[in-house]
Coordinates of C-alpha atoms and ligand atoms in Angstrom, one line a residue:
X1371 CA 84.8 106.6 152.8
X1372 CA 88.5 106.2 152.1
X1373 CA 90.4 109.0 150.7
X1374 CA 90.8 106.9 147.6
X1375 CA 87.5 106.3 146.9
X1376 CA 86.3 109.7 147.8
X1377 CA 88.6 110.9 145.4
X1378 CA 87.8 108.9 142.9
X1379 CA 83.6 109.9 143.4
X1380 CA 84.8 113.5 143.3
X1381 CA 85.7 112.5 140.0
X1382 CA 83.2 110.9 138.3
X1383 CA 80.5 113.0 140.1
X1384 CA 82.1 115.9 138.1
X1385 CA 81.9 114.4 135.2
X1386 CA 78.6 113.2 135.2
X1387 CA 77.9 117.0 136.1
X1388 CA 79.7 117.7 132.8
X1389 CA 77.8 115.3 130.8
X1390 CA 81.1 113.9 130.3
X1391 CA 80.9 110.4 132.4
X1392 CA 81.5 107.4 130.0
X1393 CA 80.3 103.9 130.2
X1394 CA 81.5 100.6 128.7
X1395 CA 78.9 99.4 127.0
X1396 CA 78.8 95.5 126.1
X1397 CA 78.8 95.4 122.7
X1398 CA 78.5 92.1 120.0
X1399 CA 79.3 93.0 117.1
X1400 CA 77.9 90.1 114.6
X1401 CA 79.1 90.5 111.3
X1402 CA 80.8 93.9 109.6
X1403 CA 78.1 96.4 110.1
X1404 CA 75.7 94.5 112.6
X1405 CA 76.1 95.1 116.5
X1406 CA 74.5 94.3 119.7
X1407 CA 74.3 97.1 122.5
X1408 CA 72.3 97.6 125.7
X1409 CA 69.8 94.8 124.2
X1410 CA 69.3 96.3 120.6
X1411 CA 70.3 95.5 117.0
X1412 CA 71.7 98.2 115.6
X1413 CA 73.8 99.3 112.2
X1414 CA 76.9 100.4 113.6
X1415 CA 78.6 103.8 111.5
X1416 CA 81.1 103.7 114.8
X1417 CA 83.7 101.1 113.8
X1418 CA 86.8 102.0 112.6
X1419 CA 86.6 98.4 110.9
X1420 CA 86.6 99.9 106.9
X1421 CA 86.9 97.0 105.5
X1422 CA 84.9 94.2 107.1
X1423 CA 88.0 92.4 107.5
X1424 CA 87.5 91.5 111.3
X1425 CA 84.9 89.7 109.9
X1426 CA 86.5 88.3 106.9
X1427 CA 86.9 84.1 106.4
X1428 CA 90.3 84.4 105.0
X1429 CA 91.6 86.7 107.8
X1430 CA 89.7 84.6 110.1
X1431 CA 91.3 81.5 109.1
X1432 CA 95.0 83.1 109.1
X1433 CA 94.5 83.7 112.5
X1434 CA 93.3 80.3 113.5
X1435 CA 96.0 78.6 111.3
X1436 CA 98.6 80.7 113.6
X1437 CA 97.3 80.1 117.0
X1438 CA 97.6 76.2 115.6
X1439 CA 101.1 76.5 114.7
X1440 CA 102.5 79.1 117.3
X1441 CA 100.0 79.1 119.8
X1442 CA 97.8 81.9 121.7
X1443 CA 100.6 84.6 122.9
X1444 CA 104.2 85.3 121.6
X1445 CA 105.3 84.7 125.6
X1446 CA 108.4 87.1 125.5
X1447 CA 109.0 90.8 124.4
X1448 CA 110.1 90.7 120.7
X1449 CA 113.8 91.2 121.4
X1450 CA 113.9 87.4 124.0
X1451 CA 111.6 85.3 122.3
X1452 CA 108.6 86.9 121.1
X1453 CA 109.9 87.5 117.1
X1454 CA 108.0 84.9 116.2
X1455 CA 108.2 84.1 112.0
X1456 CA 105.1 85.8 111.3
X1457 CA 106.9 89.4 111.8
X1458 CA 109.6 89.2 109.0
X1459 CA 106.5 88.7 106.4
X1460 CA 104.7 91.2 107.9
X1461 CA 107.2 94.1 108.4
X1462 CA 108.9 93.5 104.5
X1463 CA 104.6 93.7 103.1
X1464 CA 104.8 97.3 105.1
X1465 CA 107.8 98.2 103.9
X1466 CA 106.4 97.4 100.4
X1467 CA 103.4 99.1 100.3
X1468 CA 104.6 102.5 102.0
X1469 CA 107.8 102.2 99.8
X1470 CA 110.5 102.5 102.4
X1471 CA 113.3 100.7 103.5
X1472 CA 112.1 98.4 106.3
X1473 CA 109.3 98.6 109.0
X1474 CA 108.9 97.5 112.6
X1475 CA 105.6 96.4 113.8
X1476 CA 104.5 97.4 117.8
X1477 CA 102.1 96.0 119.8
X1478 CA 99.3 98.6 119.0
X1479 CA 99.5 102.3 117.2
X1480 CA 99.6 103.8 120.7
X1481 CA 102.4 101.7 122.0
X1482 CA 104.1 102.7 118.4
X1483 CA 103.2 106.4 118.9
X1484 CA 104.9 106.5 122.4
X1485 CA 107.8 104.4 121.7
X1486 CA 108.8 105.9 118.0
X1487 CA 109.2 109.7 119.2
X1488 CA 111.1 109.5 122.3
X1489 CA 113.9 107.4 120.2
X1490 CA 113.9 110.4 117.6
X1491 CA 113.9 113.5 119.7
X1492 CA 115.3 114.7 123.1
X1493 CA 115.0 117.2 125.7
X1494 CA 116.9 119.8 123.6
X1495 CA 114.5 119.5 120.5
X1496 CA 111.7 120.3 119.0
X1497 CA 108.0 119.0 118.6
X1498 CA 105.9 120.6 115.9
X1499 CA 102.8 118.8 115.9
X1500 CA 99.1 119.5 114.3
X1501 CA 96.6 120.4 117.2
X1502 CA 94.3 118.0 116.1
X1503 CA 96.6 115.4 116.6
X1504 CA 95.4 111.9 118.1
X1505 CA 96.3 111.7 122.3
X1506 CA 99.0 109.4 122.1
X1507 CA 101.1 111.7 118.9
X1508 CA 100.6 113.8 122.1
X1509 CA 101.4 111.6 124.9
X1510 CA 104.6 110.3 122.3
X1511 CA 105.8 114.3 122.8
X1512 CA 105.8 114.4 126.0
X1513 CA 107.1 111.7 127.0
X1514 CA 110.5 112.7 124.6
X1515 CA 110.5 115.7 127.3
X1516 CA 111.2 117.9 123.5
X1517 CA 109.3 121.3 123.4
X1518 CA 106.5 120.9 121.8
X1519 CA 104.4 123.1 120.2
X1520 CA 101.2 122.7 118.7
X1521 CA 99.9 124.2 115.4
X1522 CA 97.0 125.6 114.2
X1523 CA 95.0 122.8 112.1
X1524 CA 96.6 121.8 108.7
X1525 CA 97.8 125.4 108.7
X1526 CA 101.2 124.8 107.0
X1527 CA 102.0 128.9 106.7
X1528 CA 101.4 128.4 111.0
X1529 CA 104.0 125.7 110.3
X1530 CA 106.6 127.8 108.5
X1531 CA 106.4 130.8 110.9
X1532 CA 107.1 128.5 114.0
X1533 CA 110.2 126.7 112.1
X1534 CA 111.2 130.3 111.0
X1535 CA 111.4 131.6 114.5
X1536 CA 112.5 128.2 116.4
X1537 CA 114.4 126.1 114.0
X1538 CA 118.1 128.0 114.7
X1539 CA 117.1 127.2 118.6
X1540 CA 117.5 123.2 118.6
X1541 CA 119.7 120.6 116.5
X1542 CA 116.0 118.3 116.0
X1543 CA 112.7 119.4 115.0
X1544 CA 110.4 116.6 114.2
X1545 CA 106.5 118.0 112.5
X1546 CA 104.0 115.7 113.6
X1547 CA 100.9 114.9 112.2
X1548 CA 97.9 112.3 111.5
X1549 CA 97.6 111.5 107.8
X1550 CA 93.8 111.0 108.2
X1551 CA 92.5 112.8 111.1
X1552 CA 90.6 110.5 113.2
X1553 CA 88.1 112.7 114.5
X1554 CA 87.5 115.2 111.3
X1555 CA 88.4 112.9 108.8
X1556 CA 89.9 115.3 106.6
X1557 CA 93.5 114.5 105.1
X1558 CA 96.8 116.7 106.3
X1559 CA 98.9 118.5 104.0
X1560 CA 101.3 116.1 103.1
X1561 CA 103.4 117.3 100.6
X1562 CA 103.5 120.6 101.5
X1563 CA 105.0 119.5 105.1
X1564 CA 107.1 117.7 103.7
X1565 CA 108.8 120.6 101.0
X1566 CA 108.6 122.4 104.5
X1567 CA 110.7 120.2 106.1
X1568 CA 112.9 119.8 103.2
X1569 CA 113.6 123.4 103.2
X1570 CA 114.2 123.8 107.0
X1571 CA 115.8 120.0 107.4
X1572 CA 113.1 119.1 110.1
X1573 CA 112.1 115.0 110.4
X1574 CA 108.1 114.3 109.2
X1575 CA 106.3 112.0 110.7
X1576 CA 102.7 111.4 109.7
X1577 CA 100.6 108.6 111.8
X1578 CA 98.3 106.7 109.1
X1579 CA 96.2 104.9 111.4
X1580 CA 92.6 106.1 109.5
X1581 CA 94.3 105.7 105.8
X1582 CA 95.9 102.2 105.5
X1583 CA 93.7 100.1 103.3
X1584 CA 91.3 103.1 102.7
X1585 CA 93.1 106.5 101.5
X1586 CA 95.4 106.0 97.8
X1587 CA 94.0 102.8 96.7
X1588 CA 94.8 101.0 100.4
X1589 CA 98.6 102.6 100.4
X1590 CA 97.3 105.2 102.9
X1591 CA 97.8 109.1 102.9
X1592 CA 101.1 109.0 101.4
X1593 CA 99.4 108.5 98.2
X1594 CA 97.8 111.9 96.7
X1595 CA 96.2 111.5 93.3
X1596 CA 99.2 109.6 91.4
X1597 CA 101.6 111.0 93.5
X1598 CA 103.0 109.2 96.5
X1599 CA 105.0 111.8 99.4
X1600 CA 108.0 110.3 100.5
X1601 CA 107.0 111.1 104.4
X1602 CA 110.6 109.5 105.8
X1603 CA 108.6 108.4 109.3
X1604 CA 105.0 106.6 108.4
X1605 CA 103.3 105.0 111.2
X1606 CA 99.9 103.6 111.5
X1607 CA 97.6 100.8 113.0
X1608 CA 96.7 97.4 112.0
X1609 CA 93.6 97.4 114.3
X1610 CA 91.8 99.6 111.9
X1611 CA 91.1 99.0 108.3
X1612 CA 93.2 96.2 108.8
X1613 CA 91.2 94.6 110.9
X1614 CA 93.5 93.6 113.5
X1615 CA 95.9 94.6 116.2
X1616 CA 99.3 96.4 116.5
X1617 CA 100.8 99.6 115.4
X1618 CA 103.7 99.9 113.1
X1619 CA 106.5 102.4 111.4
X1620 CA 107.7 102.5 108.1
X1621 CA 111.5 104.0 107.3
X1622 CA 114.9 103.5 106.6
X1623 CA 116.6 101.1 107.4
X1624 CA 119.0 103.0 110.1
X1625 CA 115.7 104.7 111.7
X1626 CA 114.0 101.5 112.2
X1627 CA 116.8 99.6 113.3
X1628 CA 117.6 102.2 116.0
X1629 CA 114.2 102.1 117.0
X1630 CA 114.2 98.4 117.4
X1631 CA 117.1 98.9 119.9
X1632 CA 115.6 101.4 122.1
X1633 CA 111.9 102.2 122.4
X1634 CA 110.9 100.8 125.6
X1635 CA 107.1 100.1 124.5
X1636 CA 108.5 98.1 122.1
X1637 CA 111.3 96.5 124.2
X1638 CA 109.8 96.6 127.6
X1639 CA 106.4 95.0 126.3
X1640 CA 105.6 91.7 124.7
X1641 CA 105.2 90.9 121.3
X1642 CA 101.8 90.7 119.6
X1643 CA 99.7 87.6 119.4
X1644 CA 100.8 85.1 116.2
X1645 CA 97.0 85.3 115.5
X1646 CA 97.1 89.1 115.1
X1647 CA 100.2 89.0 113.0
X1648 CA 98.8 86.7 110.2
X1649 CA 95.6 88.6 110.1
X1650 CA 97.3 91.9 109.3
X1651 CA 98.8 89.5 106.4
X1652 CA 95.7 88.3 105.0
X1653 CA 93.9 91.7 105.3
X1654 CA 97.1 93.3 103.2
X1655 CA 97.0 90.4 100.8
X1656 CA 93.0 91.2 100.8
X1657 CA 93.8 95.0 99.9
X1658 CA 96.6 94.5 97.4
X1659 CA 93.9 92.2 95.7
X1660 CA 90.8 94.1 95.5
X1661 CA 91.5 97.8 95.2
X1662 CA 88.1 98.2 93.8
X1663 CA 87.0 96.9 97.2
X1664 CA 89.0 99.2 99.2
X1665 CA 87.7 102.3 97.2
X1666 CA 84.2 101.6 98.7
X1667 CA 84.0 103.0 102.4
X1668 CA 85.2 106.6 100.9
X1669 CA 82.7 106.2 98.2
X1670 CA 79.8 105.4 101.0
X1671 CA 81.1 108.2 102.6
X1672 CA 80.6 110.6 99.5
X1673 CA 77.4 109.2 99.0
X1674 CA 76.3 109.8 102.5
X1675 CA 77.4 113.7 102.6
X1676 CA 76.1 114.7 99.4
X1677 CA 72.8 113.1 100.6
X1678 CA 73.0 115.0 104.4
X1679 CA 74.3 118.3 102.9
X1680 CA 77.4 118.1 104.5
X1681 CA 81.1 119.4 103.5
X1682 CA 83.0 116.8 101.1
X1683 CA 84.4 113.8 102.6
X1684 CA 87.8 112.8 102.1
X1685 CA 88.1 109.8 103.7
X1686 CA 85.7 107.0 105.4
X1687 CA 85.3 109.3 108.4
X1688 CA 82.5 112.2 108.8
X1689 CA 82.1 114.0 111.6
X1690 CA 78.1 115.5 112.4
X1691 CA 79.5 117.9 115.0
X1692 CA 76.8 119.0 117.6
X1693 CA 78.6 120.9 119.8
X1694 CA 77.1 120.2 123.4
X1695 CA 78.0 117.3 124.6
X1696 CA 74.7 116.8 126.1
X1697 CA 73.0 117.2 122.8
X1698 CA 75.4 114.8 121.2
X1699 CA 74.2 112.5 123.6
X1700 CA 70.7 113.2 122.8
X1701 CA 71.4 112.4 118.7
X1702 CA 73.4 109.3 118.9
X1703 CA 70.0 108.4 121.1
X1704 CA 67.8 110.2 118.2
X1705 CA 69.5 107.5 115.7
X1706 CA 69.5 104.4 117.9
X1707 CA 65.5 104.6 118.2
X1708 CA 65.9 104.5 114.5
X1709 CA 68.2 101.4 114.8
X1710 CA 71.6 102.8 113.8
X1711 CA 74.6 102.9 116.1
X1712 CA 76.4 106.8 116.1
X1713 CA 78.4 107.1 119.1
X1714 CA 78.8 110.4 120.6
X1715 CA 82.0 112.0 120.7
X1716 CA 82.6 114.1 123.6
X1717 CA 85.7 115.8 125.1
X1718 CA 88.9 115.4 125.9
X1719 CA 88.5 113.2 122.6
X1720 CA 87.8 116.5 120.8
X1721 CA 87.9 119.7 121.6
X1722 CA 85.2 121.3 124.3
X1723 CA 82.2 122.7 122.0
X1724 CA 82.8 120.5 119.4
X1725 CA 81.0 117.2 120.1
X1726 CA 79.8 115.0 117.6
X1727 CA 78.6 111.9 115.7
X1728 CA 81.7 110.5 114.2
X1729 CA 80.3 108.7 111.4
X1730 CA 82.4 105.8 109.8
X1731 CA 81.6 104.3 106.6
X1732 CA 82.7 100.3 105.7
X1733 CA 82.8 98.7 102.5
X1734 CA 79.5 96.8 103.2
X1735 CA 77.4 99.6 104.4
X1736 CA 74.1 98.6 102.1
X1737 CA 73.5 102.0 100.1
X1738 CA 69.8 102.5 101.1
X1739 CA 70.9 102.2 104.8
X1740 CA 73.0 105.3 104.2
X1741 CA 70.4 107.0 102.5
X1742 CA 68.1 106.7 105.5
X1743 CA 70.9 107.6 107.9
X1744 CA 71.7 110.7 106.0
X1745 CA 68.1 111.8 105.6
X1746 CA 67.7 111.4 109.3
X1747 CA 70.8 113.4 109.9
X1748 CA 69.3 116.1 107.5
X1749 CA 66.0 116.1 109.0
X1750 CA 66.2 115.4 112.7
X1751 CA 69.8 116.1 114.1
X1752 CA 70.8 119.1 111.9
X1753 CA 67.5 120.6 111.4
Ligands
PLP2376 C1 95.2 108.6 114.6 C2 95.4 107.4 115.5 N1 96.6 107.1 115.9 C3 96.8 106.0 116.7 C4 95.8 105.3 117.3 C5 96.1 104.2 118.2 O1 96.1 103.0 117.5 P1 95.8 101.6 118.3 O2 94.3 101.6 118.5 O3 96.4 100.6 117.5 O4 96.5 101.7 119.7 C6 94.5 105.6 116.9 C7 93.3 104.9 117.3 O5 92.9 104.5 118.3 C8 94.3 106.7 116.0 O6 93.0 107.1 115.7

C-alpha cells in the first residue's frame, strides 16, 4: 500500500476502534419532519430545519422565481460580479431585524465565522471565547493568529477574571460566543457580556446560528424577555431556521464595510446561489408574519422535557447526553427501531464523555409524536 493510503487506514481504523468512525448516510428528507435513511421512514428530531421552511411553498417558489431570473450560480465572487440584486434586500431585512446599521451576508455561517474574526483581531490581541463554542468560532480564532483563550461555559465571573488579568496586555480583546449553543441548547449570557465588555472596552460578538427565527419572537438571542442586547458583532446562519444557505453579520456600518473589503472567505469565494438568497427572503418575510408560528419549535421542546424529565429547555435544541459514544450509538439505534431519527453526537463535535442525542424540535412536530419520543427516552435510554 502507498504511504498515503496507509496513512489514511491508520486513520480510520483508529477511529473505528474509538467508536468514532462516521458515515454519510443517504438521506431523503420528504417533507419537514419525514426522512428516508438506510431504507427506513423515520421522524427526524436531527434537523436543524425549525421552521419547515426548506419545505415551505412560498420559499420554494422564491427560489425557483430566482434561478428563472438570475439563473443557477452567482458565477463570480461578490466583489466582480457575483452581488447579484437579491443581496441589497437581503442584507437591509438583517439589518432590520437585529437592529443594527447594515449586514453583510457570506456564503455559509462557517465561511462568515472564519472570515469576520481575522478582519477584527490580530496577532497582538486577544480571543476570549466560550469553550463550548461551535468549531469554526474556533477555527475563526486561530486563523486571526490572536491569543485565544477559552472560558469556562457561560461562566461570565471566568470572563471577568481573564479580562482583569489580560486586558492591560493587548490594544483588542474580542469575547466570543454562540447565542444558542448548538450542541446544549442553552442560551449565553448576553447581557451580562456585554456590561462586561462595556466596562473593560472589549468587542462582543455572539454567533446566532441556532436563534434566528426561533429565540425572541424570530429576532434571535439578542432578544431576552422585552429586552433586546445591543451585541455590536451578530452573526448567524441562514441554513438553519431559515431554511436556506449562507452565513451573515450584523453591525455598523464602518465594521461591515471593512469586512466587505477584506475577509478573504468572503472575497476569495463566490457569491451564494440567487436561489438561496431569495429563500432567506421569503423565510424572513415568513417569520416577521407569523410569530405565533415561530414560537412553536421551543414550545415542542418544552413539551418534550417536561414529558422526559429532563432540565428546562430554552431553545428548540435538547441534548439526551449518554456519555459513551458507543452507547449513544446504541440509543439513536434504540429509537430508529421505534421509527424516529436521533443522531448520535459523538466527539470532537462535543466534548469526550459527553455523547448524546441532540434532539431538535420543528414547528410541525405532531404533539403525540413527541409524547412517544419522550416516553421512550424516559423509559428505554435514560432508564
Ligand atoms: C453555532 C453554529 N455556528 C455556525 C455554524 C455554521 O453554519 P453553516 O452551516 O451555515 O456553515 C453552525 C452550524 O453548522 C453552528 O451550529
Amino acid at each position: 500500500m502507498q504511504s498515503l493510503d496507509r496513512f489514511a487506514q491508520d486513520k480510520l481504523d483508529d477511529l473505528e476502534r474509538r467508536h468514532l468512525r462516521r458515515q454519510l448516510s443517504e438521506t431523503v428528507r420528504e417533507d419537514g419532519i419525514w426522512v428516508e435513511r438506510n431504507g427506513r421512514r423515520l421522524l427526524s428530531f436531527s434537523c436543524n430545519d425549525y421552521l419547515n421552511l426548506t419545505q415551505h411553498p412560498a420559499v420554494k417558489q422564491a427560489a425557483a422565481a430566482a434561478i428563472e431570473t438570475y439563473g443557477a450560480g452567482s458565477g463570480a465572487s461578490r466583489l466582480v460580479t457575483g452581488n447579484h440584486p437579491l443581496y441589497a434586500e437581503l442584507e437591509a431585512r438583517l439589518a432590520r431585524s437585529k437592529r443594527t446599521e447594515a449586514a453583510v451576508v457570506f456564503g455559509s455561517g462557517y465561511l462568515a465565522n472564519t472570515g469576520i474574526i481575522p478582519v477584527l483581531i490580530g496577532s497582538d490581541g486577544l480571543i476570549l471565547i466560550d469553550e463550548l463554542s461551535h468549531a469554526c468560532l474556533f477555527a475563526g480564532a486561530q486563523l486571526s493568529r490572536a491569543k485565544a483563550i477559552a472560558f469556562r461555559h457561560n461562566d461570565v465571573d471566568h470572563v471577568r477574571a481573564l479580562l482583569a488579568a489580560h486586558r492591560h496586555e493587548h490594544e483588542h480583546v474580542l469575547i466570543v460566543t454562540d447565542g444558542v449553543f448548538s450542541m446544549d441548547g442553552d442560551l449565553a449570557p448576553l447581557a451580562a457580556l456585554h456590561a462586561l465588555a462595556g466596562e473593560f472596552d472589549a468587542w462582543l460578538m455572539s454567533d446566532d446560528a441556532h436563534g434566528i427565527g426561533v429565540i425572541g419572537g424570530g429576532g434571535g438571542s439578542s432578544y431576552i424577555g422585552n429586552a433586546y442586547v445591543p451585541v455590536p458583532l451578530q452573526m448567524g446562519t441562514l441554513s438553519k431556521a431559515i431554511g436556506a444557505y449562507g452565513g451573515y453579520l450584523c453591525a455598523s456600518a464602518p465594521v461591515v464595510d471593512l469586512v466587505r473589503n477584506r475577509a478573504r472567505t468572503l472575497i476569495y469565494s463566490t457569491g451564494l446561489p440567487p436561489a438561496c438568497v431569495a429563500a432567506a427572503i421569503a423565510a424572513l418575510d415568513i417569520i416577521e408574519r407569523e410569530p405565533a408560528y415561530a414560537a412553536l419549535p421551543v414550545q415542542k421542546a418544552k413539551a418534550f422535557i417536561r414529558r422526559a424529565g429532563l432540565p428546562e429547555a430554552q431553545s428548540p435544541i435538547v441534548p439526551v447526553v449518554i456519555g459513551d459514544a458507543q452507547a449513544t450509538l446504541a440509543a439513536s439505534n434504540t429509537l430508529a427501531e421505534q421509527g424516529f431519527l436521533a443522531v448520535a453526537i459523538r466527539p470532537p463535535t462535543v466534548p469526550v464523555g459527553t455523547a448524546r442525542l441532540r434532539l431538535t424540535f420543528t414547528a410541525q412536530h405532531p404533539d403525540e409524536a413527541i409524547e412517544r419520543l419522550a416516553d421512550l427516552v424516559r423509559e428505554k435510554i435514560l432508564k
